[in-house]
Amino acid sequence: KVTLLHGSHRTGKRTDAAMEKWRGHGLGQFIHWGLYAIPGGAWNGKQYNGAAEWIRSWNGIPKSTYDSLNYSFNPTAFDAKSWAKTAKQMGAKYVTFTTKHHDGFCLWPSKYTKYTVANSPYKKDIVKAVVDAYDQEGIDVILYFSVMDWNHPDWRYDIKSKEDSIAFERFKKFTRNQLIELLTNYPTVKGLWFDGTWDTSWVKQAAFADELETEMRKLRPGLIIGSRFRADENGKRHFDSNGVLMGDYEQGWERKIPSRIEDVHGNDWDCVMTVPENQWGYNAAWNGHIKTGLELIEMTARCVSLGGNFVLNFGPKGDGSIRQEELKLAAEIGDWMKINQQAIYNCGYAGYDKQDWGYFSKKTGTDKIYMLVFNVPVSGALRIKTPAKTVIKKASLLADATETFTPEQISGDEYFLHLKKGTHPQPFVIVLETAPGQQSNGVKYEKAK
Ligand SMILES: COc1ccc([C@H]2[C@H](O)[C@H](O)[C@H](C)N2C)cc1
């Protein structure tokens, strides 16, 4: 163990109500929207083959030309209420919304730069519209904020001279001002999702970032900040020099999901996921593999079964409308969630051995276990291996409690549930009412100390 001034200030999960609520969300929505949605991954008829929200970094466009896009930003089809309704229908419990991406364009009328929505034909405060609309639907709002700001003259990738250092001091003040401004303008937001924090210039700011995190938490008690915001004084990010998670949850699961519980090191985490392989902002030409509703439902189940949240990304078009393919996916996911949401919300890791047929989740604070079945074995026999002697008092279909299953016990902690051939359109959920087991001599089973 090394002594750290600016490492993690907490070990283990947060236990306050705000974090418990976040932990129970299960399914969230990410929205990437900004000037990059106008070109939508192409420029002068040429396709940019990177991520659409990074098109400014393409040498196919003069930077100044991209930067002038604020003068053409007029999303006449933007309707935050309809976005929030779509999220509600899908069953999302929170939304992570881009206030400012790497290009530096602010979707709120910041006082600290001219490069905002106020200096666009649209003029109005988009962040406020989104916060109000999602609040009204009872969906929590987390604000995405990129520290890296390609538009700001004082941004530096590293600090190599006195001039760099003077400029970056101005940039640090600017960043703090914008963050305090966001937390002050939109007091109902529940957290901040930081990005653009990997460059050396920011990694060198361990003390400043630590103080800023403390200041934000004091301003907004309960605020949720992930592991991506700041590095410790040795430049360690996400996990400090002692291997302790920075911030309140791990933000490293970007377009990837842990494969087993050991991978999450007992921490909270979220997985943020794109529908195409790697497009966050709107890209008109969706190339490569486009995930289906069933794939995304399974990813949601897998994340919840490992104690995390699954956050699915939407990239609205330059006019503010959501593309048909995303609306269709939201509806498919929502249809499944309407029947099976009990196995997702306020659920976490069950501690049951992973089986090939799918995933277990456990209703937090109860002995209720869910079996989320994606792959019925040809035998029709679903194996269950409980973490310890456990009595299964009842097994029934979540969608129809009158459909019950009589577990066949094959050992002290192993059972089979036998399905009738081809009876359930997959994926479906079985709910197990369980109780701690009794040893054979009737003595109450005590978990090993
Ligand atoms: C350098 O590789 C990167 C850097 C930043 C990203 C950004 C994406 O633009 C999107 O905002 C994602 C959440 N973030 C990690 C993705 C890959």
XYZ file of N, CA and C in Angstrom, residues 116-368:
759
model
N -21.831 28.020 -27.824
C -22.967 27.319 -27.212
C -24.202 27.418 -28.102
N -25.222 26.711 -27.649
C -26.501 26.669 -28.374
C -27.114 28.069 -28.459
N -26.710 28.942 -27.519
C -27.248 30.330 -27.545
C -26.780 31.044 -28.810
N -25.600 30.643 -29.326
C -25.081 31.252 -30.558
C -25.306 30.322 -31.735
N -26.553 29.880 -31.832
C -26.963 29.044 -32.985
C -28.383 29.490 -33.341
N -28.839 29.177 -34.523
C -30.210 29.581 -34.882
C -31.243 29.038 -33.903
N -30.913 27.924 -33.252
C -31.886 27.301 -32.340
C -32.048 28.106 -31.049
N -30.969 28.589 -30.514
C -30.931 29.507 -29.368
C -31.287 28.898 -28.018
N -32.258 28.014 -27.965
C -32.814 27.618 -26.650
C -31.923 26.616 -25.904
N -32.147 26.496 -24.591
C -31.363 25.651 -23.690
C -31.827 24.198 -23.829
N -31.043 23.396 -24.543
C -31.408 22.000 -24.818
C -31.233 21.141 -23.561
N -30.187 21.404 -22.787
C -29.972 20.612 -21.564
C -31.174 20.777 -20.637
N -31.664 21.996 -20.519
C -32.825 22.241 -19.631
C -34.049 21.485 -20.145
N -34.267 21.529 -21.452
C -35.428 20.829 -22.023
C -35.346 19.327 -21.733
N -34.145 18.777 -21.872
C -33.970 17.329 -21.639
C -34.165 17.010 -20.155
N -33.521 17.791 -19.285
C -33.638 17.542 -17.830
C -35.103 17.613 -17.413
N -35.817 18.653 -17.853
C -37.224 18.807 -17.442
C -38.089 17.664 -17.983
N -37.882 17.303 -19.256
C -38.731 16.259 -19.857
C -38.508 14.907 -19.185
N -37.249 14.567 -18.898
C -36.958 13.268 -18.275
C -37.377 13.274 -16.802
N -37.187 14.418 -16.132
C -37.673 14.514 -14.740
C -39.168 14.225 -14.723
N -39.898 14.809 -15.674
C -41.357 14.628 -15.706
C -41.749 13.162 -15.900
N -40.914 12.414 -16.639
C -41.216 10.982 -16.841
C -40.680 10.132 -15.689
N -40.084 10.794 -14.696
C -39.538 10.035 -13.556
C -38.283 9.277 -13.913
N -37.578 9.768 -14.920
C -36.316 9.125 -15.341
C -35.168 10.019 -14.873
N -34.228 9.439 -14.101
C -33.120 10.227 -13.563
C -32.197 10.695 -14.680
N -31.581 11.865 -14.486
C -30.679 12.430 -15.497
C -29.250 12.474 -14.966
N -28.337 11.961 -15.770
C -26.888 12.059 -15.508
C -26.329 12.882 -16.672
N -25.471 13.855 -16.383
C -24.929 14.699 -17.456
C -23.552 14.215 -17.868
N -23.406 13.951 -19.159
C -22.101 13.608 -19.755
C -21.352 14.933 -19.977
N -20.065 14.949 -19.636
C -19.239 16.147 -19.827
C -17.847 15.731 -20.267
N -17.396 16.268 -21.411
C -16.038 15.977 -21.870
C -15.086 17.065 -21.371
N -14.067 16.676 -20.602
C -13.055 17.643 -20.170
C -12.281 18.122 -21.401
N -11.842 17.191 -22.222
C -11.130 17.575 -23.459
C -12.077 18.415 -24.305
N -11.583 19.577 -24.765
C -12.435 20.547 -25.465
C -11.640 21.102 -26.636
N -11.886 20.526 -27.826
C -11.084 20.878 -29.014
C -11.294 22.324 -29.439
N -12.377 22.949 -28.971
C -12.678 24.310 -29.427
C -11.986 25.361 -28.578
N -11.716 25.044 -27.335
C -11.227 26.065 -26.397
C -9.741 26.351 -26.642
N -9.384 27.622 -26.825
C -7.988 27.963 -27.153
C -6.998 27.548 -26.068
N -7.441 27.371 -24.846
C -6.512 27.042 -23.761
C -6.397 25.534 -23.517
N -7.146 24.707 -24.315
C -7.010 23.247 -24.149
C -5.603 22.832 -24.598
N -4.995 21.945 -23.848
C -3.686 21.385 -24.214
C -3.713 19.877 -24.016
N -3.042 19.108 -24.899
C -2.929 17.655 -24.722
C -1.873 17.335 -23.673
N -0.853 18.199 -23.566
C 0.156 18.052 -22.539
C 0.655 19.454 -22.220
N 1.407 19.575 -21.132
C 1.913 20.874 -20.698
C 3.427 20.827 -20.812
N 3.924 21.478 -21.907
C 5.339 21.339 -22.225
C 6.101 22.654 -22.103
N 5.389 23.728 -21.789
C 6.077 25.034 -21.722
C 5.359 25.895 -20.702
N 5.987 27.027 -20.388
C 5.379 27.990 -19.466
C 4.055 28.463 -20.056
N 4.079 28.679 -21.377
C 2.851 29.164 -22.047
C 1.750 28.123 -21.896
N 2.111 26.848 -22.138
C 1.100 25.788 -21.962
C 0.517 25.841 -20.554
N 1.401 25.998 -19.596
C 0.967 25.924 -18.206
C 0.049 27.099 -17.873
N 0.367 28.286 -18.370
C -0.502 29.463 -18.131
C -1.856 29.241 -18.799
N -1.812 28.742 -20.041
C -3.077 28.498 -20.758
C -3.903 27.452 -20.018
N -3.236 26.377 -19.561
C -4.018 25.294 -18.968
C -4.594 25.691 -17.611
N -3.921 26.630 -16.926
C -4.510 27.131 -15.677
C -5.838 27.821 -15.994
N -5.851 28.572 -17.099
C -7.123 29.219 -17.511
C -8.152 28.131 -17.850
N -7.672 27.069 -18.525
C -8.600 26.009 -18.939
C -9.200 25.293 -17.721
N -8.383 25.087 -16.695
C -8.887 24.418 -15.483
C -9.992 25.266 -14.836
N -9.762 26.592 -14.768
C -10.789 27.492 -14.195
C -12.077 27.406 -15.031
N -11.900 27.401 -16.342
C -13.048 27.326 -17.273
C -13.822 26.033 -17.029
N -13.092 24.920 -16.879
C -13.744 23.622 -16.668
C -14.510 23.632 -15.352
N -13.859 24.125 -14.300
C -14.556 24.183 -12.996
C -15.797 25.058 -13.119
N -15.658 26.219 -13.754
C -16.811 27.136 -13.892
C -17.978 26.453 -14.604
N -17.678 25.716 -15.663
C -18.762 25.057 -16.413
C -19.427 23.971 -15.573
N -18.643 23.235 -14.802
C -19.228 22.147 -14.003
C -20.095 22.704 -12.876
N -19.609 23.759 -12.213
C -20.426 24.377 -11.158
C -21.685 24.970 -11.789
N -21.539 25.534 -12.988
C -22.690 26.110 -13.713
C -23.735 25.028 -14.012
N -23.283 23.871 -14.468
C -24.229 22.783 -14.789
C -24.949 22.304 -13.530
N -24.207 22.141 -12.437
C -24.823 21.650 -11.197
C -25.745 22.693 -10.581
N -25.487 23.971 -10.896
C -26.324 25.051 -10.357
C -27.573 25.252 -11.217
N -27.389 25.230 -12.556
C -28.540 25.417 -13.465
C -29.518 24.248 -13.392
N -28.990 23.020 -13.202
C -29.836 21.826 -13.306
C -29.691 21.024 -12.007
N -30.255 21.540 -10.908
C -30.031 20.959 -9.573
C -30.613 19.553 -9.392
N -31.500 19.130 -10.323
C -32.101 17.797 -10.118
C -31.219 16.676 -10.680
N -30.139 17.011 -11.401
C -29.357 15.929 -12.002
C -28.686 15.093 -10.910
N -28.586 13.779 -11.190
C -28.160 12.840 -10.150
C -26.666 12.509 -10.243
N -26.039 12.893 -11.381
C -24.631 12.538 -11.488
C -24.006 13.122 -12.738
N -22.697 12.879 -12.844
C -21.917 13.361 -13.995
C -21.152 12.177 -14.574
N -21.175 12.053 -15.906
C -20.450 10.983 -16.609
C -19.314 11.666 -17.372
N -18.091 11.582 -16.849
C -16.969 12.311 -17.444
C -16.310 11.510 -18.558
N -15.780 12.269 -19.536
C -15.077 11.662 -20.649
C -13.939 12.612 -21.042
N -13.081 12.189 -21.962
C -12.023 13.091 -22.427
C -11.045 13.451 -21.324
N -10.702 12.443 -20.502
C -9.838 12.726 -19.334
C -8.552 11.903 -19.368
N -8.216 11.368 -20.567
C -7.045 10.476 -20.642
C -5.764 11.217 -21.003
N -5.842 12.473 -21.502
C -4.629 13.159 -21.942
C -3.759 13.596 -20.769
N -2.462 13.647 -21.025
C -1.469 13.925 -19.975
C -1.767 15.229 -19.237
N -2.231 16.227 -19.988
C -2.488 17.543 -19.361
C -3.436 17.397 -18.167
N -4.512 16.604 -18.368
C -5.494 16.444 -17.288
C -4.997 15.445 -16.247
N -4.341 14.378 -16.711
C -3.851 13.349 -15.783
C -2.890 13.962 -14.761
N -2.205 15.039 -15.158
C -1.256 15.715 -14.251
C -1.987 16.549 -13.194
N -3.312 16.689 -13.286
C -4.048 17.592 -12.381
C -4.691 16.829 -11.227
N -3.975 15.874 -10.630
C -4.572 15.043 -9.572
C -5.135 15.900 -8.442
N -4.357 16.856 -7.951
C -4.789 17.669 -6.802
C -5.992 18.523 -7.180
N -5.903 19.196 -8.330
C -7.004 20.076 -8.772
C -8.282 19.283 -8.955
N -8.175 18.144 -9.640
C -9.380 17.344 -9.931
C -9.966 16.773 -8.644
N -9.089 16.403 -7.719
C -9.554 15.864 -6.430
C -10.343 16.942 -5.686
N -9.792 18.152 -5.638
C -10.491 19.265 -4.962
C -11.815 19.574 -5.675
N -11.780 19.536 -7.012
C -13.004 19.848 -7.768
C -14.067 18.795 -7.506
N -13.647 17.525 -7.432
C -14.638 16.467 -7.151
C -15.253 16.697 -5.771
N -14.403 17.040 -4.807
C -14.893 17.299 -3.436
C -15.868 18.478 -3.445
N -15.505 19.530 -4.192
C -16.378 20.719 -4.256
C -17.733 20.364 -4.869
N -17.743 19.564 -5.932
C -19.013 19.195 -6.591
C -19.873 18.341 -5.678
N -19.232 17.440 -4.934
C -19.996 16.570 -4.029
C -20.602 17.386 -2.882
N -19.845 18.436 -2.472
C -20.359 19.283 -1.375
C -21.560 20.103 -1.881
N -21.437 20.564 -3.146
C -22.507 21.378 -3.733
C -23.767 20.528 -3.952
N -23.557 19.267 -4.310
C -24.680 18.356 -4.596
C -24.502 17.060 -3.824
N -24.874 17.031 -2.556
C -24.713 15.779 -1.785
C -25.425 14.618 -2.493
N -24.791 13.469 -2.545
C -25.389 12.303 -3.214
C -25.005 12.214 -4.673
N -24.334 13.258 -5.199
C -23.942 13.259 -6.618
C -23.150 12.000 -6.951
N -23.420 11.443 -8.138
C -22.756 10.203 -8.532
C -21.721 10.509 -9.618
N -20.456 10.192 -9.323
C -19.345 10.479 -10.241
C -18.562 9.184 -10.433
N -18.274 8.830 -11.680
C -17.623 7.559 -11.975
C -16.113 7.627 -11.905
N -15.491 6.520 -12.298
C -14.039 6.329 -12.153
C -13.237 7.043 -13.235
N -13.934 7.655 -14.201
C -13.237 8.235 -15.357
C -12.876 9.706 -15.138
N -13.264 10.318 -14.004
C -13.069 11.763 -13.857
C -11.605 12.132 -13.612
N -10.971 11.438 -12.665
C -9.658 11.939 -12.273
C -8.646 10.809 -12.043
N -7.358 11.192 -12.149
C -6.251 10.259 -11.898
C -5.665 10.557 -10.520
N -4.976 9.589 -9.928
C -4.287 9.887 -8.667
C -2.935 10.535 -8.975
N -2.165 10.883 -7.956
C -0.932 11.680 -8.180
C 0.139 10.890 -8.931
N -0.080 9.589 -9.099
C 0.852 8.802 -9.918
C 0.306 8.592 -11.328
N -0.759 9.278 -11.656
C -1.343 9.175 -12.998
C -2.212 7.950 -13.187
N -2.538 7.258 -12.117
C -3.368 6.053 -12.234
C -4.834 6.453 -12.414
N -5.493 5.860 -13.412
C -6.898 6.196 -13.718
C -7.790 4.969 -13.515
N -9.049 5.241 -13.138
C -10.067 4.216 -12.852
C -9.756 3.461 -11.551
N -8.537 3.013 -11.370
C -8.136 2.396 -10.099
C -6.850 3.073 -9.642
N -6.791 3.456 -8.356
C -5.624 4.232 -7.911
C -4.406 3.320 -7.724
N -3.312 3.881 -7.252
C -2.045 3.134 -7.137
C -2.161 1.956 -6.179
N -3.227 1.941 -5.350
C -3.443 0.779 -4.469
C -4.511 -0.153 -5.039
N -4.917 0.114 -6.273
C -5.920 -0.744 -6.924
C -7.326 -0.491 -6.427
N -7.544 0.647 -5.767
C -8.884 0.967 -5.261
C -9.625 1.824 -6.297
N -10.906 1.503 -6.530
C -11.683 2.221 -7.544
C -11.769 3.704 -7.218
N -11.523 4.532 -8.271
C -11.724 5.986 -8.127
C -13.214 6.246 -8.348
N -13.784 7.186 -7.607
C -15.197 7.528 -7.840
C -16.147 6.445 -7.343
N -17.410 6.573 -7.752
C -18.477 5.757 -7.170
C -18.788 4.473 -7.922
N -18.387 4.394 -9.188
C -18.649 3.185 -9.979
C -17.633 3.119 -11.110
N -17.412 1.879 -11.615
C -16.408 1.715 -12.664
C -17.011 2.077 -14.014
N -16.318 2.949 -14.736
C -16.786 3.439 -16.047
C -15.976 2.821 -17.184
N -15.219 1.757 -16.899
C -14.351 1.216 -17.953
C -15.074 0.358 -18.966
N -16.304 -0.071 -18.659
C -17.014 -1.021 -19.541
C -17.694 -0.267 -20.664
N -16.854 0.185 -21.604
C -17.370 0.917 -22.771
C -17.402 -0.037 -23.952
N -18.599 -0.395 -24.405
C -18.850 -1.347 -25.492
C -18.301 -2.738 -25.175
N -18.212 -3.025 -23.854
C -17.859 -4.402 -23.487
C -18.487 -4.704 -22.113
N -18.727 -6.004 -21.913
C -19.437 -6.441 -20.709
C -18.539 -7.424 -19.964
N -18.466 -7.357 -18.639
C -17.652 -8.338 -17.905
C -18.177 -9.752 -18.165
N -17.290 -10.738 -18.164
C -17.783 -12.100 -18.449
C -18.046 -12.864 -17.150
N -17.447 -12.410 -16.022
C -17.735 -13.120 -14.768
C -17.620 -12.156 -13.601
N -18.167 -12.545 -12.457
C -18.291 -11.607 -11.342
C -16.939 -11.129 -10.835
N -15.926 -11.976 -10.980
C -14.595 -11.558 -10.481
C -14.096 -10.309 -11.210
N -14.595 -10.128 -12.456
C -14.095 -8.992 -13.260
C -14.531 -7.638 -12.706
N -15.531 -7.614 -11.830
C -16.040 -6.309 -11.381
C -15.506 -5.948 -9.991
N -14.699 -6.816 -9.414
C -13.959 -6.502 -8.168
C -14.850 -5.928 -7.076
N -16.104 -6.391 -6.991
C -16.981 -5.951 -5.896
C -17.418 -4.507 -6.009
N -17.249 -3.904 -7.182
C -17.633 -2.495 -7.366
C -18.947 -2.364 -8.133
N -19.549 -1.182 -8.006
C -20.638 -0.818 -8.913
C -20.044 -0.505 -10.277
N -20.850 -0.676 -11.341
C -20.334 -0.368 -12.688
C -21.487 -0.170 -13.653
N -21.223 0.510 -14.767
C -22.207 0.538 -15.851
C -21.481 0.175 -17.137
N -22.227 -0.416 -18.061
C -21.712 -0.723 -19.398
C -22.433 0.199 -20.362
N -21.679 1.011 -21.110
C -22.308 1.885 -22.109
C -22.104 1.247 -23.480
N -23.196 1.163 -24.257
C -23.170 0.324 -25.458
C -23.758 1.032 -26.683
N -23.082 0.878 -27.825
C -23.582 1.418 -29.089
C -24.392 0.353 -29.827
N -25.314 0.814 -30.671
C -26.094 -0.132 -31.477
C -25.221 -0.687 -32.608
N -24.520 0.195 -33.392
C -23.524 -0.344 -34.331
C -22.269 -0.714 -33.536
N -21.227 -1.155 -34.199
C -20.014 -1.547 -33.471
C -19.435 -0.368 -32.678
N -19.346 0.817 -33.342
C -18.702 1.941 -32.644
C -19.140 3.273 -33.221
N -20.430 3.628 -33.017
C -20.946 4.922 -33.443
C -21.778 5.473 -32.295
N -21.355 6.617 -31.712
C -22.149 7.199 -30.622
C -23.023 8.320 -31.180
N -22.404 9.256 -31.921
C -23.174 10.304 -32.583
C -23.851 9.727 -33.820
N -24.873 10.491 -34.327
C -25.635 10.023 -35.489
C -24.734 9.760 -36.692
N -24.821 8.555 -37.247
C -24.103 8.237 -38.482
C -25.141 7.738 -39.477
N -25.345 8.484 -40.567
C -26.420 8.141 -41.514
C -26.247 6.714 -42.022
N -24.974 6.329 -42.345
C -24.757 4.988 -42.908
C -24.335 4.066 -41.774
N -25.234 3.313 -41.253
C -24.854 2.347 -40.212
C -24.254 1.129 -40.890
N -22.907 1.007 -40.811
C -22.249 -0.152 -41.451
C -21.915 -1.199 -40.394
N -21.498 -2.369 -40.851
C -21.074 -3.440 -39.936
C -22.245 -4.023 -39.175
N -21.948 -4.676 -38.071
C -22.992 -5.380 -37.332
C -23.858 -4.398 -36.538
N -25.164 -4.449 -36.772
C -26.116 -3.623 -36.023
C -26.815 -4.551 -35.033
N -26.722 -4.300 -33.760
C -27.269 -5.203 -32.745
C -28.796 -5.267 -32.832
N -29.334 -6.454 -32.609
C -30.800 -6.623 -32.648
C -31.386 -6.407 -31.251
N -32.695 -6.296 -31.193
C -33.377 -6.135 -29.911
C -33.066 -7.290 -28.979
N -33.050 -8.509 -29.523
C -32.792 -9.681 -28.663
C -31.364 -9.662 -28.118
N -30.413 -9.228 -28.943
C -29.030 -9.128 -28.452
C -28.965 -8.119 -27.315
N -29.662 -7.005 -27.482
C -29.590 -5.928 -26.482
C -30.317 -6.331 -25.192
N -31.410 -7.083 -25.318
C -32.111 -7.588 -24.131
C -31.195 -8.536 -23.376
N -30.478 -9.396 -24.122
C -29.557 -10.339 -23.456
C -28.409 -9.597 -22.775
N -27.912 -8.515 -23.406
C -26.839 -7.731 -22.777
C -27.337 -7.091 -21.485
N -28.598 -6.638 -21.506
C -29.181 -6.055 -20.293
C -29.218 -7.095 -19.183
N -29.693 -8.304 -19.542
C -29.782 -9.387 -18.550
C -28.398 -9.732 -18.004
N -27.417 -9.807 -18.890
C -26.053 -10.184 -18.471
C -25.480 -9.133 -17.514
N -25.706 -7.850 -17.843
C -25.172 -6.789 -16.968
C -25.815 -6.851 -15.588
N -27.145 -6.972 -15.554
C -27.847 -7.004 -14.258
C -27.425 -8.236 -13.462
N -27.226 -9.368 -14.159
C -26.848 -10.608 -13.442
C -25.467 -10.469 -12.803
N -24.672 -9.490 -13.298
C -23.327 -9.273 -12.720
C -23.294 -7.985 -11.904
N -24.461 -7.490 -11.522
C -24.551 -6.364 -10.586
C -24.353 -4.994 -11.197
N -24.439 -4.891 -12.541
C -24.226 -3.585 -13.174
C -25.467 -3.057 -13.865
N -25.302 -1.892 -14.512
C -26.377 -1.290 -15.320
C -25.971 -1.330 -16.787
N -26.973 -1.505 -17.663
C -26.729 -1.498 -19.110
C -27.301 -0.206 -19.670
N -26.445 0.592 -20.339
C -26.840 1.924 -20.815
C -26.738 1.950 -22.334
N -27.894 1.944 -23.017
C -27.912 1.829 -24.475
C -27.911 3.205 -25.136
N -27.035 3.388 -26.123
C -26.857 4.694 -26.743
C -27.820 4.959 -27.906
N -28.322 6.209 -27.945
C -29.119 6.712 -29.070
C -28.380 7.916 -29.634
N -28.377 8.048 -30.974
C -27.720 9.189 -31.608
C -28.719 9.950 -32.458
N -29.456 10.915 -31.877
C -30.463 11.642 -32.650
C -29.853 12.348 -33.864
N -30.651 12.548 -34.882
C -30.222 13.186 -36.123
C -30.042 14.690 -35.919
N -29.431 15.332 -36.909
C -29.181 16.777 -36.847
C -30.457 17.576 -36.646
N -31.587 17.051 -37.091
C -32.857 17.800 -36.923
C -33.506 17.510 -35.575
N -32.891 16.627 -34.774
C -33.410 16.358 -33.433
C -34.319 15.152 -33.355
N -34.616 14.541 -34.500
C -35.478 13.342 -34.452
C -34.616 12.105 -34.184
N -35.258 11.087 -33.621
C -34.566 9.819 -33.373
C -34.837 8.919 -34.576
N -33.818 8.241 -35.077
C -33.957 7.435 -36.293
C -34.865 6.234 -36.048
N -35.523 5.798 -37.110
C -36.513 4.722 -37.010
C -35.917 3.440 -36.414
N -34.684 3.091 -36.829
C -34.087 1.835 -36.326
C -33.978 1.868 -34.802
N -33.646 3.036 -34.242
C -33.496 3.128 -32.773
C -34.859 3.097 -32.098
N -35.854 3.743 -32.728
C -37.207 3.710 -32.148
C -37.717 2.264 -32.104
N -37.406 1.500 -33.151
C -37.870 0.100 -33.227
C -37.205 -0.734 -32.123
N -35.912 -0.521 -31.918
C -35.189 -1.260 -30.866
C -35.749 -0.892 -29.497
N -36.007 0.393 -29.283
C -36.546 0.838 -27.988
C -37.881 0.148 -27.723
N -38.695 0.012 -28.775
C -40.013 -0.621 -28.621
C -39.874 -2.109 -28.322
N -38.950 -2.783 -29.029
C -38.747 -4.223 -28.799
C -38.280 -4.474 -27.359
N -37.310 -3.661 -26.930
C -36.796 -3.822 -25.563
C -37.916 -3.527 -24.566
N -38.670 -2.467 -24.848
C -39.768 -2.078 -23.955
C -40.825 -3.152 -23.837
N -41.148 -3.813 -24.965
C -42.161 -4.890 -24.914
C -41.702 -6.008 -23.978
N -40.413 -6.344 -24.052
C -39.889 -7.408 -23.189
C -39.847 -6.929 -21.746
N -39.460 -5.679 -21.537
C -39.353 -5.144 -20.171
C -40.727 -5.061 -19.510
N -41.759 -4.762 -20.296
C -43.105 -4.642 -19.694
C -43.493 -5.954 -19.002
N -43.067 -7.090 -19.570
C -43.421 -8.395 -18.997
C -42.405 -8.825 -17.945
N -41.125 -8.479 -18.138
C -40.056 -9.083 -17.327
C -39.268 -8.108 -16.467
N -39.757 -6.861 -16.317
C -38.962 -5.834 -15.646
C -38.624 -6.199 -14.199
N -39.433 -7.041 -13.580
C -39.172 -7.427 -12.189
C -37.810 -8.104 -12.024
N -37.334 -8.722 -13.094
C -36.055 -9.452 -13.018
C -34.875 -8.528 -13.265
N -35.165 -7.250 -13.602
C -34.128 -6.278 -13.952
C -34.015 -5.182 -12.898
N -35.121 -4.550 -12.556
C -35.087 -3.418 -11.627
C -34.762 -3.861 -10.209
N -33.887 -3.132 -9.543
C -33.503 -3.440 -8.148
C -33.089 -4.898 -7.984
N -32.369 -5.383 -9.000
C -31.830 -6.742 -8.926
C -30.309 -6.680 -9.066
N -29.671 -7.755 -8.623
C -28.208 -7.805 -8.724
C -27.715 -9.236 -8.778
N -26.447 -9.417 -8.477
C -25.771 -10.717 -8.563
C -26.388 -11.696 -7.574
N -26.748 -12.888 -8.074
C -27.447 -13.864 -7.224
C -26.491 -14.817 -6.511
N -25.263 -14.958 -7.037
C -24.315 -15.886 -6.416
C -24.567 -17.330 -6.823
N -25.431 -17.550 -7.799
C -25.672 -18.911 -8.320
C -24.679 -19.182 -9.444
N -24.289 -20.461 -9.599
C -23.358 -20.797 -10.684
C -23.970 -20.446 -12.032
N -23.196 -19.803 -12.892
C -23.680 -19.442 -14.235
C -24.035 -20.727 -14.980
N -25.174 -20.738 -15.644
C -25.580 -21.903 -16.443
C -25.698 -21.502 -17.909
N -25.595 -22.455 -18.816
C -25.630 -22.146 -20.256
C -26.968 -21.590 -20.700
N -28.025 -21.916 -19.999
C -29.364 -21.503 -20.477
C -29.590 -20.000 -20.266
N -28.738 -19.332 -19.446
C -28.983 -17.889 -19.309
C -28.405 -17.318 -18.035
N -29.159 -16.462 -17.353
C -28.620 -15.650 -16.265
C -29.519 -15.675 -15.030
N -28.905 -15.606 -13.845
C -29.652 -15.436 -12.600
C -29.582 -13.971 -12.183
N -30.636 -13.482 -11.579
C -30.546 -12.199 -10.865
C -31.297 -12.369 -9.552
N -30.991 -11.505 -8.602
C -31.608 -11.613 -7.271
C -32.187 -10.264 -6.910
N -33.429 -10.266 -6.445
C -34.077 -9.017 -6.012
C -33.367 -8.546 -4.758
N -32.789 -7.374 -4.810
C -31.980 -6.865 -3.704
C -32.769 -6.896 -2.396
N -32.125 -7.448 -1.362
C -32.753 -7.451 -0.040
C -33.779 -8.552 0.161
N -33.868 -9.487 -0.809
C -34.857 -10.571 -0.634
C -34.187 -11.908 -0.987
N -34.956 -13.014 -0.854
C -34.474 -14.330 -1.297
C -35.120 -14.697 -2.627
N -35.601 -13.699 -3.352
C -36.277 -13.960 -4.628
C -35.240 -14.009 -5.754
